[in-house]
Every structure is written in C-alpha cells, then in structure tokens.
Amino acid sequence: MKVVGIDIGGTAVKHGLLSEEGTLLTAGEFPTHAEKGVENLFHNICKVIDGYMSSDILGIAVSGTGQIDGSIGKVIGGNPIIPGWIGTNLVEMLEEKYGLRAVLENDVNCAALGEKWLGAGRNAHNFVCLTIGTGIGGGIVLNDDIFRGDTCVAGEFGHIQIVKNGVQCMCGKKGCFERYASATALVRMVKDATGQVLNGKEIFELEKQGDMKIKEIVDSWIDYFTDGLSTIIYIFNPSLVVIGGGVTKQGDYLLKRIEKSLARKIGENYRRNLEIKFAELGNNAGMLGAEYLLLKKMGRIG
Ligand SMILES: [Zn+2]
C-alpha cells in the first residue's frame, strides 16, 4: 500500500507517492498560486491525488502552512496568504471526496515528526526542533508524539522576545527571536551594516574568504540564536535539539559555533546529555512527518 504525501507551502505545493516505510517513490511540484484562493488550491491538489489513484492508496498525508489543529485537520490561523485557507477543514474535504483516511498538520510540526521517524531524531523520544528560514518555526516532540498545546499553537519559538523594544515583528510585538536569528534577519543585518544585499549562502562564502565585517555580523547572529535557544533548553531540558532550514547546509562550520556559543549560556546539567544536530531529511521532512501521523492514526505504526 502507498501513501499520497502533500506539502502545501506559500509558494509551492510538493507532492509524492510514498511507501509505508517512508521512501519517496515519485515526486512532483506545482505553484501554490496562493492569491487564487483555497478553492483553486483544493482543485489542484485533487488533480494530483487523482493521478495517484491508480496505485493502491492507503491514505493522504498533508503538511501545511499556518496554524493548524492537527487533531482534526483544520486550519485555525496564521498568515492569510491563501484567501479562505483559515477555517478550511482539509481532512474532512479529502476524506469525503476520496473515502480514504487523511491527516493535515502544521509544516514545522510535520518536519519534527519526519525527523523523529526517519531523520536526526529517530532515536529520541523527546526533543525540540527549530527551523531557521524566513522566520523561526518550532516543533516539540514529547513521548514520540507532537505536543500541540491546548489550542494547537504550541512551539512558536520565533515569537519569544529576546530584545526589549527591538525590531518590529509582524505578530505585533517588538524584539522577537525570529527578527534577530532567522535567515531573513541575517540578510537584514548584513544589509544594514554594509549596504550589500546578499543571500545566506553568499554571506557565509564571504565570511570564509576572511571578510571580518561579515564575520562580526555572523557571530552576533549566532549569539542571538543561542540566546533564544538557551531559553528553550531551560524550559524543556531536552537531550536533543534538531535544527533545520537552508543555513544548515553550512554543516559543521556553523554547528560547532552554535555549540560553542550555547555552552556559555546553559548550566552543566542542561549540557550534560544535550546533542545539537542539523536536520537530515531536507525538503521531504514535511511529507514524511505527515505520513508518520497518518500511519499512527491508522494504527499501522506504534
Ligand atoms: Zn513576533
């Protein structure tokens, strides 16, 4: 039996056919066209699912952008980039149309679950996951399951305030973690200090070439990142932190510096068993995490 995996992002929808063991057998992608609204999006998703129906399909696993009540598969909030998305119960729509079981869960929660099933967190029962991108997303895995919180919005680490009266955040507050430690923040800090508009990869390349000004900015960005991370570690006392996002392509070059900066900010008992790892599943983590949820919902894995 196979699972249809779908990952709905603000700009693209990724999809694929997955084996029950989490192997991606075929993969594709189409533009979200967020501005055309949820009906158009649902129509395009169904076209993709229809195409997979000649296989023996067990269910449909969806990872999606926004605040999502994963227990029922309904979008309950977030950035309204897709008109009509908030309020949509995608699971109900899919189960009714196809007569198959379906799940919908927030993309960062799915990424955390994907890493738990087959990636950097596969031997851990409790860990936190952070994704560094436009913002900073968070996922909390407790006892092999995602911790959703009372109204399913737990783990929004990006909006922990780390600077009093700092940079304005779209959430309404000032000085949020993601305004200082996301990839977008790094790009902004470089632009403010040097006037250059560079992407993350270019920034690290310049640093490796010995640009001291850039190195100072990257060091400061890492310092902000570990300020926020240490707070999260004080709350959860995890044995593992998994970090995802494009910047993790820097590998040990970045990881070692995060570890060094963090070590100064947390006590011995927090450090003792703590491992910091970069995510291993890349762009497929969301789909795999959604599949993990589906298989759990259907009682096919423990
Ligand atoms: Zn915020």
mmCIF file of C-alpha atoms in Angstrom, residues 186-199 202-203 206 211 213-214 217:
data_model
loop_
_atom_site.group_PDB
_atom_site.id
_atom_site.type_symbol
_atom_site.label_atom_id
_atom_site.label_comp_id
_atom_site.label_asym_id
_atom_site.label_seq_id
_atom_site.Cartn_x
_atom_site.Cartn_y
_atom_site.Cartn_z
ATOM 1 C CA LEU A 186 20.942 37.674 8.916
ATOM 2 C CA VAL A 187 20.336 39.117 5.445
ATOM 3 C CA ARG A 188 18.889 42.302 7.006
ATOM 4 C CA MET A 189 21.772 42.680 9.449
ATOM 5 C CA VAL A 190 24.312 42.406 6.620
ATOM 6 C CA LYS A 191 22.392 44.943 4.532
ATOM 7 C CA ASP A 192 22.093 47.405 7.429
ATOM 8 C CA ALA A 193 25.819 47.185 8.212
ATOM 9 C CA THR A 194 27.335 47.018 4.718
ATOM 10 C CA GLY A 195 24.628 48.147 2.273
ATOM 11 C CA GLN A 196 25.041 44.843 0.409
ATOM 12 C CA VAL A 197 22.037 42.683 -0.429
ATOM 13 C CA LEU A 198 23.331 39.109 -0.140
ATOM 14 C CA ASN A 199 21.656 35.758 0.410
ATOM 15 C CA GLU A 202 26.815 34.428 -0.221
ATOM 16 C CA ILE A 203 27.189 35.748 3.328
ATOM 17 C CA LEU A 206 32.339 35.998 2.077
ATOM 18 C CA ASP A 211 35.659 39.271 5.456
ATOM 19 C CA LYS A 213 32.950 42.745 8.990
ATOM 20 C CA ILE A 214 30.745 39.864 7.826
ATOM 21 C CA ILE A 217 27.722 40.081 11.935
#
